[in-house]
Amino acid sequence: MPTTQTTIQHVSFENCLMNAAGVYCYSKEELEQVINSSAGSFVTKTATLEARLGNPEPRYINTSLGSINSMGLPNLSLHYYLEYLIELQEIYKERTYFLSLTGLNQEDIHKSLKQVQESEFNGFVELNLSCPNVPGKPQIAYDFETTDNILKQVFSYYKKPLGIKLPPYFDIVHFDQAAEIFNRYPLAFVNCINSIGNGLIIEDESVVIKPKEGFGGLGGDYIKPTALANVHAFYKRLNKSIAIIGTGGVKTGRDVFEHILCGASMVQVGTALQKEGPEIFERLTRELKAIMEEKGYKTLEEFRGKLNYL
Ligand code: DHB
């Protein structure tokens, strides 16, 4: 029987699948459903120092090809997720979870990370540098100078495992420039990709979500080719000590297989998890194992990153 076990920085996960930040992770009740599924870990909703209500509704819509959202960072506060994660550490000593966080300005990012550094939390932080939905706040990781400055300062005091959630890039020179910056830092992982920001979906003569005149982050089928390209571009460019988490357009075992083939060590599920619920992890695991069995692979290492070229 093949195994879908995986490793990030010497931390082992029984399964390579987990939720993507924003889906099934707002409250303890939602996170418990992921814990009780076949997923190998979870990540929290991206937390800010203070709780937020987010943007006006409707702010998330499923379509036949995926989803569009402009949630606006609704979350129950860093304190809420951090306390819960520390509680879980006592119960599930052998498991590791991810805390997603960001700030509305650089000062808040550092205040948050200093709180995490001083806490008992010993899991992974996923620093979100790519939220597209807060009016007036750009996606940080599209500004390379700011990103470099933030990481330089973060690693001067933050000594626990930390990775970053990236927006999609669309130019080879941007892959080169971004990777050159990330390779300067002891990142545990980069997560490619967040939603494709600021798309527009129209029904009849109207937008479908209320915030920002209908502009929102795209997920699902729309974004799989972009996600795979980002996963593979960074897999080829980053130091081998930096793992890749693959996110975007995963709804079948075949999609998981392709993310791993492009170099992903862990694969996150957003839109399809929102549509199908946490039972999806059992189906995806079964479908991935069936592909591995057919191809004679017993572990993910045997095909990770081994994409063939013509
Ligand atoms: C939200 C959306 C994102 O894509 C993200 O990375 C963080 C927050 C949101 O709208 O809540």
Coordinates of C-alpha atoms and ligand atoms in Angstrom, one line a residue:
M1 CA 0.0 0.0 0.0
P2 CA 1.5 3.4 -1.0
T3 CA 1.9 6.1 1.7
T4 CA 1.1 9.8 1.4
Q5 CA 3.3 10.7 4.4
T6 CA 5.4 13.8 3.9
T7 CA 7.9 16.0 5.7
I8 CA 8.6 19.7 6.1
Q9 CA 11.8 20.6 8.0
H10 CA 12.1 17.3 9.8
V11 CA 8.4 17.5 10.8
S12 CA 6.5 14.4 9.6
F13 CA 2.8 14.5 8.5
E14 CA 0.9 11.3 8.0
N15 CA -0.9 12.7 5.0
C16 CA 0.2 15.5 2.6
L17 CA -3.3 17.0 2.4
M18 CA -4.8 19.8 4.4
N19 CA -7.2 22.8 4.1
A20 CA -6.1 26.0 2.5
A21 CA -6.3 29.1 4.7
G22 CA -9.8 30.6 4.6
V23 CA -11.7 27.4 4.2
Y24 CA -13.0 25.3 7.3
C25 CA -10.8 27.2 9.6
Y26 CA -12.6 30.3 11.0
S27 CA -13.6 28.7 14.4
K28 CA -12.6 25.8 16.6
E29 CA -15.8 24.0 15.5
E30 CA -14.7 24.2 11.8
L31 CA -11.1 23.3 12.6
E32 CA -12.3 20.3 14.7
Q33 CA -13.9 18.9 11.5
V34 CA -10.6 19.1 9.7
I35 CA -8.8 17.4 12.7
N36 CA -11.4 14.6 12.6
S37 CA -11.0 14.1 8.8
S38 CA -8.2 12.3 6.8
A39 CA -6.2 15.6 6.5
G40 CA -2.6 15.5 7.7
S41 CA -2.8 18.9 9.3
F42 CA -4.7 22.2 9.2
V43 CA -4.1 25.9 8.8
T44 CA -6.1 28.6 10.6
K45 CA -8.0 31.4 9.0
T46 CA -5.4 34.2 8.5
A47 CA -5.4 36.0 11.9
T48 CA -4.9 39.7 12.7
L49 CA -4.1 41.2 16.1
E50 CA -7.7 42.2 16.6
A51 CA -10.8 40.2 15.5
R52 CA -12.4 41.5 12.3
L53 CA -15.9 41.2 10.9
G54 CA -14.7 41.4 7.3
N55 CA -16.4 42.8 4.2
P56 CA -20.2 43.0 3.6
E57 CA -22.0 39.9 2.2
P58 CA -22.4 38.3 -0.3
R59 CA -18.6 37.9 -0.2
Y60 CA -18.0 34.3 -1.3
I61 CA -19.7 32.6 -4.4
N62 CA -19.2 29.2 -5.9
T63 CA -19.4 28.9 -9.7
S64 CA -19.3 25.8 -11.9
L65 CA -15.5 26.4 -12.5
G66 CA -14.5 27.5 -9.0
S67 CA -15.1 30.4 -6.7
I68 CA -14.7 34.2 -6.1
N69 CA -14.3 35.8 -2.7
S70 CA -13.7 39.1 -1.1
M71 CA -14.0 38.1 2.6
G72 CA -11.9 41.0 3.9
L73 CA -10.1 39.1 6.6
P74 CA -12.9 38.2 9.0
N75 CA -11.2 36.3 11.9
L76 CA -11.5 35.7 15.6
S77 CA -8.1 37.3 16.4
L78 CA -4.5 36.0 16.8
H79 CA -5.1 35.4 20.5
Y80 CA -8.1 33.1 19.7
Y81 CA -6.2 30.8 17.2
L82 CA -2.9 30.9 19.3
E83 CA -4.6 29.7 22.5
Y84 CA -6.5 27.0 20.6
L85 CA -3.3 25.7 18.9
I86 CA -1.5 25.6 22.3
E87 CA -4.4 23.6 23.7
L88 CA -4.2 21.2 20.8
Q89 CA -0.4 20.7 21.3
E90 CA -1.1 19.2 24.7
I91 CA -3.8 16.8 23.3
Y92 CA -2.1 15.8 20.0
K93 CA 1.6 15.8 21.0
E94 CA 2.7 14.0 17.7
R95 CA 0.8 16.4 15.3
T96 CA 1.8 19.7 13.9
Y97 CA -0.5 22.5 12.8
F98 CA -0.2 25.8 10.9
L99 CA -1.1 29.3 12.2
S100 CA -1.8 31.7 9.4
L101 CA -1.3 35.4 10.2
T102 CA -0.8 38.8 8.7
G103 CA -1.1 42.5 9.6
L104 CA -2.7 45.5 8.2
N105 CA 0.7 47.2 8.4
Q106 CA 4.3 46.1 9.0
E107 CA 4.2 47.0 12.6
D108 CA 1.2 44.6 13.2
I109 CA 3.0 41.8 11.4
H110 CA 5.9 42.1 13.8
K111 CA 3.8 42.6 16.9
S112 CA 1.9 39.4 16.0
L113 CA 5.1 37.4 15.3
K114 CA 6.7 38.6 18.5
Q115 CA 3.6 37.3 20.4
V116 CA 3.9 33.9 18.7
Q117 CA 7.7 33.8 19.3
E118 CA 7.1 34.4 23.0
S119 CA 4.2 31.9 23.3
E120 CA 4.3 28.1 23.8
F121 CA 3.3 27.5 20.2
N122 CA 5.7 25.1 18.5
G123 CA 4.0 24.6 15.1
F124 CA 4.5 26.3 11.7
V125 CA 3.5 29.9 11.0
E126 CA 2.2 30.7 7.5
L127 CA 2.9 34.4 7.1
N128 CA 0.3 35.6 4.6
L129 CA 1.9 38.1 2.2
S130 CA -0.9 37.9 -0.4
C131 CA -4.3 38.9 0.9
P132 CA -6.0 40.6 -2.1
N133 CA -9.2 41.7 -0.4
V134 CA -8.7 44.5 2.1
P135 CA -9.6 47.8 0.4
G136 CA -6.6 50.1 0.1
K137 CA -4.1 47.4 1.2
P138 CA -2.0 45.9 -1.7
Q139 CA -0.8 42.3 -1.8
I140 CA 2.6 42.7 0.0
A141 CA 4.5 40.0 -2.0
Y142 CA 4.0 42.0 -5.3
D143 CA 6.3 44.6 -3.8
F144 CA 9.7 42.8 -3.6
E145 CA 11.5 45.6 -1.7
T146 CA 8.9 45.6 1.1
T147 CA 8.8 41.8 1.1
D148 CA 12.6 41.7 1.5
N149 CA 12.5 44.3 4.4
I150 CA 9.7 42.4 6.2
L151 CA 11.6 39.1 6.0
K152 CA 14.9 40.7 7.1
Q153 CA 13.3 42.1 10.2
V154 CA 11.2 38.9 10.9
F155 CA 14.2 36.6 10.9
S156 CA 16.1 38.9 13.3
Y157 CA 13.8 37.9 16.1
Y158 CA 11.6 35.0 14.9
K159 CA 13.3 31.7 15.6
K160 CA 10.5 29.1 15.1
P161 CA 9.5 27.5 11.8
L162 CA 7.9 30.0 9.4
G163 CA 6.9 30.0 5.8
I164 CA 5.1 32.5 3.5
K165 CA 1.9 32.4 1.5
L166 CA 2.5 33.9 -1.9
P167 CA 0.2 35.4 -4.6
P168 CA 0.6 34.0 -8.1
Y169 CA 3.4 35.5 -10.3
F170 CA 3.0 35.6 -14.0
D171 CA 6.4 36.5 -15.4
I172 CA 9.6 34.5 -15.5
V173 CA 11.7 37.5 -14.3
H174 CA 9.4 37.8 -11.3
F175 CA 10.0 34.2 -10.4
D176 CA 13.7 34.8 -10.6
Q177 CA 13.6 38.0 -8.5
A178 CA 11.2 36.6 -5.9
A179 CA 13.3 33.4 -5.5
E180 CA 16.5 35.3 -5.2
I181 CA 15.0 37.2 -2.2
F182 CA 13.4 34.1 -0.5
N183 CA 16.7 32.2 -0.8
R184 CA 18.3 34.7 1.6
Y185 CA 16.2 33.6 4.5
P186 CA 15.7 30.4 6.6
L187 CA 12.1 29.9 5.3
A188 CA 10.5 26.5 6.2
F189 CA 8.3 26.7 3.1
V190 CA 6.6 28.9 0.5
N191 CA 3.0 28.2 -0.2
C192 CA 2.0 28.7 -3.9
I193 CA -0.6 30.1 -4.5
N194 CA -3.2 32.3 -2.9
S195 CA -6.2 33.2 -5.1
I196 CA -5.7 34.9 -8.4
G197 CA -6.5 38.4 -7.1
N198 CA -9.2 40.8 -8.3
G199 CA -11.0 38.8 -10.9
L200 CA -14.6 39.6 -11.9
I201 CA -17.4 37.1 -12.3
I202 CA -20.7 38.3 -13.9
E203 CA -24.2 36.8 -13.9
D204 CA -26.7 38.3 -16.3
E205 CA -25.8 42.0 -16.0
S206 CA -24.3 42.1 -12.5
V207 CA -21.3 41.2 -10.4
V208 CA -21.9 38.4 -7.9
I209 CA -20.2 39.7 -4.7
K210 CA -20.8 43.0 -2.9
P211 CA -17.4 44.3 -1.8
K212 CA -15.1 46.2 -4.2
E213 CA -17.7 46.4 -7.0
G214 CA -17.5 42.7 -7.5
F215 CA -13.7 42.3 -7.7
G216 CA -12.5 39.2 -5.8
G217 CA -9.9 36.4 -5.5
L218 CA -10.5 33.5 -7.9
G219 CA -10.1 29.8 -6.8
G220 CA -10.8 26.4 -8.2
D221 CA -10.4 25.3 -11.9
Y222 CA -9.6 28.8 -13.1
I223 CA -6.3 28.8 -11.2
K224 CA -4.8 25.3 -11.4
P225 CA -2.4 25.9 -14.3
T226 CA -1.2 29.1 -12.7
A227 CA -0.8 27.3 -9.3
L228 CA 1.2 24.4 -10.9
A229 CA 3.5 26.9 -12.7
N230 CA 4.2 28.7 -9.5
V231 CA 4.9 25.5 -7.6
H232 CA 7.3 24.3 -10.2
A233 CA 9.0 27.6 -10.8
F234 CA 9.8 28.0 -7.1
Y235 CA 10.7 24.3 -6.8
K236 CA 13.3 24.8 -9.4
R237 CA 14.7 28.0 -8.0
L238 CA 14.6 27.7 -4.2
N239 CA 17.2 26.2 -1.9
K240 CA 16.3 22.6 -1.2
S241 CA 15.8 23.4 2.5
I242 CA 12.7 25.4 1.6
A243 CA 9.7 23.1 1.0
I244 CA 6.9 24.0 -1.4
I245 CA 3.2 23.8 -0.3
G246 CA 1.0 23.5 -3.4
T247 CA -2.4 25.2 -3.4
G248 CA -4.8 25.9 -6.2
G249 CA -7.4 24.0 -8.2
V250 CA -7.2 20.7 -6.3
K251 CA -10.4 18.7 -6.6
T252 CA -9.2 15.2 -7.6
G253 CA -6.4 12.8 -6.7
R254 CA -4.9 13.6 -10.1
D255 CA -4.7 17.3 -9.2
V256 CA -2.8 16.4 -6.0
F257 CA -0.5 14.1 -8.0
E258 CA 0.3 17.0 -10.4
H259 CA 1.1 19.4 -7.6
I260 CA 3.5 16.9 -6.1
L261 CA 5.0 16.2 -9.6
C262 CA 5.7 19.9 -9.8
G263 CA 7.5 19.8 -6.4
A264 CA 4.9 20.2 -3.7
S265 CA 5.6 18.5 -0.3
M266 CA 2.2 19.3 1.1
V267 CA -1.0 20.1 -0.9
Q268 CA -3.9 22.4 0.3
V269 CA -7.5 22.3 -0.7
G270 CA -9.6 25.5 -0.8
T271 CA -12.6 25.9 -3.1
A272 CA -13.2 22.1 -3.5
L273 CA -13.2 21.7 0.3
Q274 CA -15.7 24.5 0.6
K275 CA -17.9 22.8 -1.9
E276 CA -17.6 19.2 -0.7
G277 CA -16.7 19.4 3.0
P278 CA -13.9 17.7 5.0
E279 CA -14.9 14.2 3.6
I280 CA -13.0 15.3 0.5
F281 CA -9.7 14.5 2.2
E282 CA -10.6 10.8 2.3
R283 CA -11.6 10.8 -1.4
L284 CA -8.5 12.7 -2.5
T285 CA -6.2 10.4 -0.5
R286 CA -7.9 7.3 -2.0
E287 CA -7.6 8.7 -5.5
L288 CA -4.0 9.7 -5.1
K289 CA -3.1 6.3 -3.7
A290 CA -4.8 4.6 -6.7
I291 CA -2.6 6.6 -9.1
M292 CA 0.5 5.8 -7.1
E293 CA -0.3 2.1 -7.1
E294 CA -1.0 2.0 -10.8
K295 CA 2.4 3.7 -11.4
G296 CA 4.3 1.6 -8.9
Y297 CA 5.1 4.5 -6.5
K298 CA 5.3 3.6 -2.8
T299 CA 6.2 7.1 -1.5
L300 CA 5.7 10.7 -2.6
E301 CA 9.5 11.2 -2.8
E302 CA 9.7 8.8 -5.7
F303 CA 7.9 11.4 -8.0
R304 CA 8.1 14.7 -6.2
G305 CA 9.4 17.4 -8.6
K306 CA 10.1 14.8 -11.3
L307 CA 8.0 16.5 -14.0
N308 CA 9.0 15.4 -17.5
Y309 CA 9.8 18.0 -20.2
L310 CA 9.5 17.5 -24.0
Ligands
DHB1 C1 -8.7 36.9 2.6 C2 -8.5 36.4 1.4 C3 -7.2 35.9 1.1 O1 -7.0 35.4 -0.1 C4 -6.2 36.0 2.0 O2 -5.0 35.5 1.7 C5 -6.5 36.5 3.3 C6 -7.7 36.9 3.6 C7 -10.0 37.5 3.0 O3 -10.6 38.1 2.1 O4 -10.5 37.3 4.1

